[in-house]
Amino acid sequence: METGAKKWIIVITVVLCTLLELIDTSIVNVALTQMMGNLSATLAEVSWVIAAYAIANVIVVPMTGFLSEQFGRRNYFGFSVVLFTLASMACGQSTNIWELVAFRFIQGIGGGALMATSQSILIDTFPPKQLALGQALFGMGVIIGPTIGPTLGGYIVDNYDWPWIFYVNVPVGILATIFTFLFIKDPESIANAIPRPLRELDWAGIFLLILGVGSLQFVLEKGETEDWFESGMILAFTALAVVGVVGFIWRELTAKNPIVDLRVLTRSRNLALGAILSFILGFGLFASVFIFPIFTQRILGFTAAQTGFMLLPGAVVAGLMMPLIGRALQAGVPQKFMLPFGFGIFFLFTFWMSQKISPTAGEDDFFWPLILRGVGLGLLFLPITTMSLQGLRGKDGAQAAGLTGMLRQLGGSFGVAIVGTYLERNVAYNRVALLPNVSLYDTETQQRLQAFTQNFMNKGFSFEQARQQAYQVLDFTIMKQASLITYAQTFTMLGLFFLACIPLLMFIKRIRNAGPVDLNAAH
């Protein structure tokens, strides 16, 4: 355990690294249009800038426990920070789209270690009585990071050029590298670990992990743009994902020295349930962050920076709740009591949002629903994390942290993919459903068309041109109404999904004689 200024330097280092990793998952989204113009890329090509980072990330996360043991946690963490920083610089220097994609993949390899390893470092930095504070700081980074990304990215794109979304990582990365090697030390369990010889490594497991999880992430990232299973490429990668994931599970359950010890799931029912809940948490966290900016920017005409600032108060509330939740857990309040409130509050948030969807909605309309979202996330993140890791020790804890981190990230990918597809498909469906209500023989419709036509004629259009423009405006109005209905339905669907998860909580096992939550289990 560390004390004094050294402890807080370590805290600042690892929380900043966690923020860097999570910000970079979303900061690029708002700069894609500018990248397309500067790098002469198509939308399909530039989407690989996001996909490459996500694929590399999700492959590395479950291996962080093994890699920390193999190379030393400080060395692995420091190397990852250096790799992330150098790749960030290289991304900004890229002169064509495929250079940028390649460097984003490398950046994702470095970034994959930052979050999971940061968590275990924090746990070893704080004494037992202060572990709730350490986890709270980590939780703040996890929840605030995806929110800051679009805000910071929007500001940079509005005021500078797109390479600066990568250059901002460099000074923080350099500082984090220096602090890592000066102040972070390995715990005895890792410092005394004997690295495995190369011939004894689980090469088959590594290959199947890359094949299965990488292919699955590819399908989730590219499925919507490729029209899902109408595409031969998506079908092929789906088959690879199934073969890879099934083969990986079989290999890790039977191998003598697995790269990811899945057998730990059989030793802890709470971990198995926590892995499922981590997936659900990732689904809700990333899906809600994904849908809200699309609504505000496409329908309400807000900028990315405006949307980001709207999301910030709720994220700050979630972060501020972390110490309170941590103290309650340390005092012995069971997770089984907190989690139903978290899921219920998240349902209320989505229901409230569905009622606020309108073409005239403003920032004030969403302030309190987003605050409620922050409260719900605060009641979910820390209880799920501690429930998953409670009762685990040493290597089991490290493996568990990697597994839950991977599933939280995969849950986010599933959430974005499913919600994105639902939005695209249901807008068209709702438009068709609205058309019977719009008849050219209807008096109100005729009056609207006449008003639109006259408005365009007043601007100098001929009658034929004005009438054509009037029909387009009417069609746009129908499409906008269909979009509003779809956004409201999507929020409702998301809320019902969370509500349906509450019965799972009955299977949480209260660990006898465990006492208050001891987060030392996580390293």
XYZ file of C-alpha atoms in Angstrom:
523
model
C 0.000 0.000 0.000
C 1.187 3.507 -0.812
C 0.776 6.618 1.321
C 1.021 10.389 1.030
C 1.721 12.231 -2.216
C 3.001 9.081 -3.948
C -0.414 7.441 -3.620
C -2.170 10.376 -5.258
C 0.375 10.579 -8.076
C -0.388 6.926 -8.848
C -4.135 7.652 -8.681
C -3.837 10.589 -11.090
C -1.710 8.488 -13.452
C -4.008 5.486 -13.717
C -7.273 7.463 -13.773
C -5.901 9.677 -16.561
C -4.892 6.565 -18.506
C -8.378 5.104 -18.044
C -9.891 8.363 -19.280
C -7.552 8.423 -22.296
C -8.560 4.910 -23.309
C -12.292 5.533 -22.968
C -12.262 9.008 -24.511
C -10.550 7.591 -27.586
C -13.399 5.129 -28.111
C -15.763 8.018 -28.918
C -13.717 11.157 -29.654
C -13.102 10.130 -33.267
C -16.802 9.895 -34.176
C -17.309 13.646 -34.538
C -14.232 14.060 -36.780
C -15.084 11.419 -39.404
C -16.482 13.926 -41.915
C -13.339 16.065 -41.727
C -11.150 12.956 -42.099
C -13.084 11.908 -45.205
C -12.334 15.244 -46.857
C -8.677 15.529 -45.834
C -7.760 11.904 -46.547
C -9.976 11.469 -49.651
C -11.769 8.534 -48.016
C -15.267 7.137 -48.380
C -17.627 6.707 -45.435
C -17.083 2.932 -45.559
C -13.301 3.410 -45.427
C -13.291 5.994 -42.645
C -15.552 3.812 -40.470
C -12.556 1.476 -40.131
C -10.903 4.155 -37.972
C -13.457 3.284 -35.273
C -13.649 -0.452 -35.987
C -9.866 -1.053 -35.905
C -9.520 0.470 -32.422
C -12.488 -1.471 -31.039
C -11.324 -4.811 -32.474
C -7.792 -4.445 -31.066
C -9.197 -3.334 -27.718
C -11.559 -6.224 -27.201
C -8.874 -8.780 -28.136
C -6.320 -7.436 -25.639
C -8.570 -6.824 -22.600
C -9.096 -10.493 -21.580
C -5.345 -11.176 -21.846
C -4.273 -8.382 -19.473
C -4.101 -10.693 -16.434
C -1.793 -13.136 -18.220
C 0.375 -10.403 -19.777
C 0.808 -8.684 -16.397
C 2.031 -11.967 -14.882
C 4.279 -12.722 -17.844
C 6.063 -9.375 -18.109
C 5.344 -7.688 -14.773
C 2.369 -5.409 -14.295
C 4.348 -2.160 -14.171
C 6.351 -3.085 -17.273
C 3.246 -4.127 -19.189
C 1.288 -1.035 -18.132
C 4.213 1.282 -18.937
C 4.776 -0.367 -22.330
C 1.064 -0.007 -23.125
C 1.101 3.708 -22.250
C 4.168 4.221 -24.481
C 2.574 2.257 -27.343
C -0.684 4.193 -26.994
C 1.166 7.534 -26.973
C 3.385 6.751 -29.984
C 0.394 5.410 -31.922
C -1.545 8.598 -31.107
C 1.271 10.694 -32.571
C 1.416 8.438 -35.634
C -2.374 8.705 -36.127
C -2.098 12.483 -36.279
C 0.733 12.222 -38.827
C -1.139 9.809 -41.130
C -1.277 10.853 -44.785
C -3.846 8.315 -46.023
C -6.795 6.453 -44.572
C -5.165 3.013 -44.327
C -2.146 4.408 -42.472
C -4.581 5.902 -39.974
C -6.488 2.602 -39.654
C -3.249 0.681 -39.023
C -2.083 3.116 -36.344
C -5.544 3.092 -34.723
C -5.281 -0.700 -34.441
C -1.892 -0.316 -32.719
C -3.375 2.387 -30.481
C -6.159 -0.052 -29.552
C -3.594 -2.709 -28.564
C -1.981 -0.211 -26.194
C -5.305 1.136 -24.943
C -6.719 -2.311 -24.188
C -4.402 -2.690 -21.201
C -5.017 0.704 -19.665
C -8.444 0.235 -18.113
C -8.206 -3.308 -16.692
C -4.637 -2.827 -15.435
C -5.478 0.581 -13.946
C -8.142 -1.057 -11.805
C -5.777 -3.616 -10.298
C -3.117 -0.929 -9.672
C -5.634 1.199 -7.776
C -6.654 -1.764 -5.632
C -3.040 -2.334 -4.572
C -2.507 1.392 -3.952
C -5.242 1.926 -1.344
C -5.466 0.354 2.125
C -8.642 -1.700 2.745
C -10.494 1.144 4.471
C -9.947 3.449 1.475
C -10.540 0.956 -1.332
C -14.035 2.329 -1.911
C -12.472 5.680 -2.782
C -10.063 4.019 -5.224
C -12.868 2.148 -6.972
C -14.959 5.316 -6.995
C -12.218 7.215 -8.818
C -11.896 4.377 -11.314
C -15.672 4.294 -11.788
C -15.739 8.028 -12.447
C -13.279 7.514 -15.287
C -15.272 4.631 -16.773
C -18.561 6.548 -16.779
C -17.309 10.063 -17.591
C -14.853 8.978 -20.317
C -17.397 8.055 -23.029
C -19.224 11.333 -22.274
C -16.168 13.572 -22.538
C -15.165 12.085 -25.905
C -17.801 13.743 -28.134
C -17.571 17.011 -26.168
C -13.798 17.284 -26.481
C -13.854 15.998 -30.056
C -16.511 18.522 -31.066
C -14.528 21.399 -29.548
C -11.298 20.318 -31.262
C -12.950 19.838 -34.672
C -14.717 23.211 -34.395
C -11.531 25.093 -33.478
C -8.581 23.046 -34.804
C -7.884 20.233 -37.289
C -8.682 16.526 -36.833
C -5.067 15.392 -36.020
C -5.364 17.270 -32.730
C -7.860 14.716 -31.401
C -4.825 12.387 -31.317
C -2.133 14.913 -30.386
C -3.926 15.795 -27.113
C -3.025 12.296 -25.880
C 0.712 12.836 -26.264
C 1.593 15.134 -23.300
C -0.644 13.123 -20.959
C 0.925 9.891 -22.218
C 4.469 11.182 -21.667
C 3.634 12.296 -18.115
C 1.896 8.978 -17.381
C 4.912 7.026 -18.669
C 7.308 8.919 -16.382
C 5.064 8.499 -13.331
C 4.485 4.806 -14.104
C 8.165 3.862 -14.014
C 8.965 6.192 -11.100
C 6.120 5.406 -8.709
C 4.218 2.218 -9.623
C 5.529 -1.021 -8.132
C 4.444 -4.618 -8.670
C 2.817 -6.487 -5.754
C 4.765 -9.488 -4.476
C 2.435 -12.003 -6.137
C 3.364 -10.581 -9.557
C 6.951 -9.535 -8.793
C 7.799 -13.102 -7.716
C 5.936 -14.782 -10.578
C 8.086 -16.877 -12.927
C 7.379 -16.096 -16.609
C 6.290 -19.085 -18.676
C 8.660 -20.280 -21.413
C 7.428 -19.391 -24.905
C 6.903 -23.050 -25.787
C 4.463 -23.419 -22.868
C 2.287 -20.472 -23.817
C -1.277 -21.162 -24.900
C -0.715 -20.228 -28.545
C -3.868 -22.053 -29.662
C -5.914 -20.076 -27.135
C -4.378 -16.791 -28.297
C -5.160 -17.628 -31.942
C -8.760 -18.656 -31.179
C -9.292 -15.542 -29.035
C -8.109 -13.282 -31.854
C -10.172 -15.209 -34.415
C -13.384 -15.437 -32.378
C -13.577 -12.144 -30.506
C -11.961 -10.160 -33.339
C -14.439 -11.549 -35.900
C -17.378 -10.943 -33.553
C -16.341 -7.324 -33.010
C -15.938 -6.905 -36.789
C -19.495 -8.183 -37.367
C -20.885 -5.787 -34.753
C -18.952 -2.809 -36.136
C -19.682 -3.399 -39.833
C -22.980 -5.307 -39.789
C -25.311 -2.335 -40.262
C -23.342 -0.710 -43.090
C -23.029 -4.068 -44.895
C -26.758 -4.913 -44.456
C -26.023 -7.673 -41.969
C -26.627 -11.214 -43.218
C -27.419 -10.086 -46.746
C -23.647 -9.655 -47.070
C -21.418 -12.636 -47.823
C -18.577 -10.972 -45.915
C -20.684 -10.636 -42.748
C -21.823 -14.259 -43.062
C -18.196 -15.383 -43.409
C -17.028 -13.410 -40.368
C -20.032 -14.633 -38.361
C -19.000 -18.212 -39.122
C -15.415 -17.395 -38.090
C -16.715 -15.806 -34.877
C -18.775 -18.886 -33.986
C -15.892 -21.273 -34.720
C -13.400 -19.059 -32.894
C -15.519 -18.416 -29.779
C -16.633 -22.061 -29.406
C -13.070 -23.274 -29.990
C -11.705 -20.690 -27.550
C -14.130 -21.725 -24.787
C -13.302 -25.425 -25.285
C -9.562 -24.742 -25.360
C -9.512 -22.546 -22.247
C -11.575 -25.051 -20.262
C -9.252 -27.944 -21.128
C -5.770 -26.381 -21.446
C -3.234 -26.873 -18.645
C -2.069 -23.232 -18.732
C -4.863 -21.254 -20.453
C -4.304 -17.709 -21.655
C -7.696 -16.814 -20.102
C -8.764 -19.139 -17.301
C -12.498 -19.552 -17.932
C -12.653 -22.166 -15.177
C -12.777 -19.297 -12.704
C -16.412 -18.829 -13.813
C -17.231 -22.286 -12.458
C -15.636 -21.468 -9.103
C -17.803 -18.408 -8.442
C -21.497 -18.177 -9.255
C -21.401 -14.454 -8.512
C -18.636 -13.967 -11.065
C -20.636 -15.830 -13.720
C -23.666 -13.669 -12.950
C -21.473 -10.562 -12.710
C -20.090 -11.279 -16.178
C -23.657 -11.290 -17.553
C -24.515 -8.090 -15.673
C -21.292 -6.432 -16.913
C -22.429 -7.184 -20.461
C -25.843 -5.647 -19.690
C -24.230 -2.587 -18.065
C -22.035 -2.044 -21.133
C -25.100 -2.431 -23.358
C -27.023 0.274 -21.495
C -24.100 2.645 -20.936
C -22.911 2.750 -24.541
C -26.334 2.402 -26.209
C -27.745 5.387 -24.304
C -24.627 7.467 -25.027
C -24.956 6.443 -28.707
C -28.657 7.192 -29.257
C -28.885 10.551 -27.468
C -26.298 12.433 -29.595
C -27.843 11.062 -32.798
C -31.255 12.393 -31.739
C -30.020 15.819 -30.646
C -27.802 16.357 -33.691
C -30.020 14.885 -36.436
C -33.418 16.029 -35.178
C -32.765 19.049 -32.945
C -29.732 20.399 -34.822
C -27.396 20.583 -31.817
C -23.618 20.464 -32.257
C -21.497 17.624 -30.881
C -20.064 19.955 -28.236
C -23.557 21.051 -27.113
C -24.658 17.431 -26.817
C -21.558 16.514 -24.842
C -22.124 19.330 -22.365
C -25.715 18.107 -21.898
C -24.427 14.639 -20.970
C -21.766 15.872 -18.540
C -23.925 16.700 -15.455
C -25.392 13.188 -15.346
C -21.941 11.647 -15.711
C -20.622 13.855 -12.899
C -23.537 12.770 -10.676
C -22.688 9.123 -11.361
C -19.073 9.825 -10.455
C -19.974 11.673 -7.262
C -22.173 8.763 -6.186
C -19.271 6.328 -6.337
C -17.761 7.185 -2.906
C -21.225 6.968 -1.304
C -21.939 3.579 -2.874
C -18.441 2.426 -1.939
C -18.917 3.354 1.717
C -22.262 1.545 1.791
C -20.646 -1.591 0.347
C -17.777 -1.393 2.829
C -20.357 -1.121 5.619
C -21.885 -4.411 4.500
C -24.917 -3.277 2.468
C -25.453 -6.169 0.003
C -25.230 -5.624 -3.748
C -28.453 -7.628 -4.062
C -30.226 -4.700 -2.384
C -28.687 -1.920 -4.501
C -28.880 -3.433 -7.977
C -32.714 -3.582 -8.308
C -32.816 0.150 -7.571
C -30.145 0.750 -10.222
C -32.005 -1.211 -12.894
C -35.333 0.350 -11.889
C -33.945 3.896 -11.998
C -32.385 3.245 -15.409
C -35.821 2.088 -16.624
C -37.382 5.320 -15.288
C -34.696 7.316 -17.135
C -35.497 5.654 -20.466
C -39.267 5.992 -19.940
C -38.858 9.692 -19.053
C -36.692 10.237 -22.134
C -39.293 8.590 -24.368
C -41.850 11.118 -23.077
C -39.507 14.070 -23.718
C -38.872 13.248 -27.389
C -40.330 16.083 -29.477
C -39.200 18.399 -32.314
C -39.262 21.390 -29.935
C -37.323 19.788 -27.051
C -34.494 21.845 -25.585
C -31.578 21.357 -23.220
C -33.712 21.921 -20.104
C -36.060 19.081 -21.072
C -33.283 16.500 -20.789
C -31.403 17.798 -17.743
C -33.255 15.834 -15.043
C -33.690 12.597 -17.027
C -29.929 12.558 -17.645
C -29.292 13.236 -13.949
C -31.500 10.210 -13.214
C -29.391 8.172 -15.672
C -26.305 9.124 -13.667
C -27.935 7.953 -10.431
C -28.865 4.627 -12.051
C -25.368 4.038 -13.396
C -23.899 4.889 -10.000
C -26.066 2.196 -8.404
C -25.016 -0.368 -11.016
C -21.303 -0.003 -11.769
C -19.667 -0.460 -8.364
C -22.084 -3.123 -7.014
C -21.664 -5.221 -10.180
C -17.867 -4.872 -10.054
C -17.557 -5.794 -6.381
C -20.096 -8.634 -6.621
C -18.093 -10.148 -9.486
C -14.774 -10.024 -7.641
C -15.841 -10.674 -4.046
C -14.282 -13.812 -2.607
C -11.680 -14.158 -5.387
C -7.970 -13.954 -4.683
C -4.731 -13.517 -6.616
C -4.732 -14.799 -10.200
C -8.460 -15.581 -10.100
C -9.168 -11.920 -9.366
C -6.980 -10.741 -12.259
C -8.652 -13.175 -14.666
C -12.090 -12.080 -13.436
C -11.293 -8.387 -13.957
C -10.203 -9.083 -17.539
C -13.306 -11.165 -18.308
C -15.776 -8.645 -16.910
C -13.968 -5.819 -18.719
C -14.163 -7.668 -22.035
C -17.852 -8.467 -21.577
C -18.665 -4.870 -20.617
C -17.000 -3.735 -23.832
C -18.705 -6.413 -25.937
C -22.007 -5.417 -24.343
C -21.378 -1.864 -25.488
C -20.665 -3.058 -29.030
C -23.844 -5.155 -29.070
C -25.825 -2.209 -27.699
C -24.604 0.214 -30.354
C -25.089 -2.341 -33.156
C -28.603 -3.382 -32.091
C -29.824 0.142 -31.348
C -28.317 1.476 -34.590
C -30.011 -1.247 -36.629
C -33.314 -0.789 -34.799
C -33.244 2.951 -35.510
C -32.532 2.546 -39.225
C -35.115 -0.188 -39.790
C -37.918 1.257 -37.662
C -37.753 4.765 -39.108
C -38.684 3.260 -42.479
C -41.370 1.077 -40.860
C -42.931 4.001 -38.978
C -42.871 6.169 -42.098
C -44.911 3.555 -43.951
C -47.296 3.336 -40.975
C -47.835 7.129 -41.025
C -48.527 7.452 -44.758
C -52.191 6.280 -44.584
C -52.832 9.219 -42.226
C -51.670 11.703 -44.868
C -54.138 12.026 -47.739
C -54.003 14.579 -50.525
C -57.789 14.701 -50.257
C -57.585 15.772 -46.622
C -58.375 19.468 -46.097
C -55.548 20.013 -43.596
C -53.006 18.371 -45.921
C -54.178 20.512 -48.843
C -53.864 23.669 -46.753
C -50.320 22.706 -45.757
C -49.335 22.036 -49.359
C -50.801 25.357 -50.466
C -48.934 27.206 -47.712
C -45.635 25.484 -48.586
C -46.182 26.139 -52.306
C -46.972 29.812 -51.773
C -43.906 30.188 -49.555
C -41.613 28.846 -52.293
C -43.339 30.947 -54.985
C -42.694 34.038 -52.853
C -38.988 33.112 -53.034
C -39.039 33.158 -56.849
C -39.847 29.538 -57.725
C -42.284 28.748 -60.537
C -45.546 27.042 -59.583
C -44.292 23.604 -60.731
C -40.993 23.999 -58.869
C -42.752 25.336 -55.769
C -45.229 22.443 -55.736
C -42.373 19.917 -56.067
C -40.523 21.572 -53.179
C -43.745 21.556 -51.135
C -44.116 17.788 -51.609
C -40.502 17.321 -50.469
C -41.128 19.401 -47.341
C -44.240 17.345 -46.597
C -42.273 14.121 -47.028
C -39.510 15.488 -44.778
C -42.139 16.301 -42.137
C -43.462 12.728 -42.277
C -39.926 11.318 -42.053
C -39.129 13.549 -39.076
C -42.275 12.396 -37.280
C -41.370 8.767 -38.024
C -37.905 9.420 -36.568
C -39.362 10.937 -33.388
C -41.611 7.910 -32.885
C -38.646 5.582 -33.447
C -36.404 7.371 -30.937
C -39.162 7.192 -28.319
C -39.682 3.482 -29.052
C -35.929 2.844 -28.798
C -35.671 4.423 -25.348
C -38.694 2.396 -24.225
C -37.165 -0.819 -25.603
C -33.904 -0.095 -23.778
C -35.773 0.469 -20.513
C -37.805 -2.734 -20.818
C -34.570 -4.637 -21.445
C -33.163 -3.359 -18.141
C -36.417 -4.046 -16.314
C -36.399 -7.633 -17.595
C -32.934 -8.159 -16.075
C -34.091 -7.655 -12.465
C -35.126 -11.338 -11.957
C -31.485 -12.328 -12.597
C -30.580 -10.707 -9.287
C -32.338 -13.495 -7.382
C -29.378 -15.735 -8.231
C -26.806 -13.548 -6.435
C -25.165 -15.633 -3.736
C -24.452 -13.974 -0.391
C -20.951 -15.080 0.554
C -21.033 -16.221 4.161
C -18.454 -14.803 6.533
C -17.276 -12.478 3.769
C -18.151 -9.399 5.788
C -17.857 -6.026 4.088
C -16.662 -5.964 0.512
C -12.887 -6.370 0.278
C -11.711 -5.124 -3.070
C -8.270 -6.652 -2.557
C -9.750 -9.658 -4.340
C -9.371 -7.919 -7.642
C -5.603 -7.899 -8.084
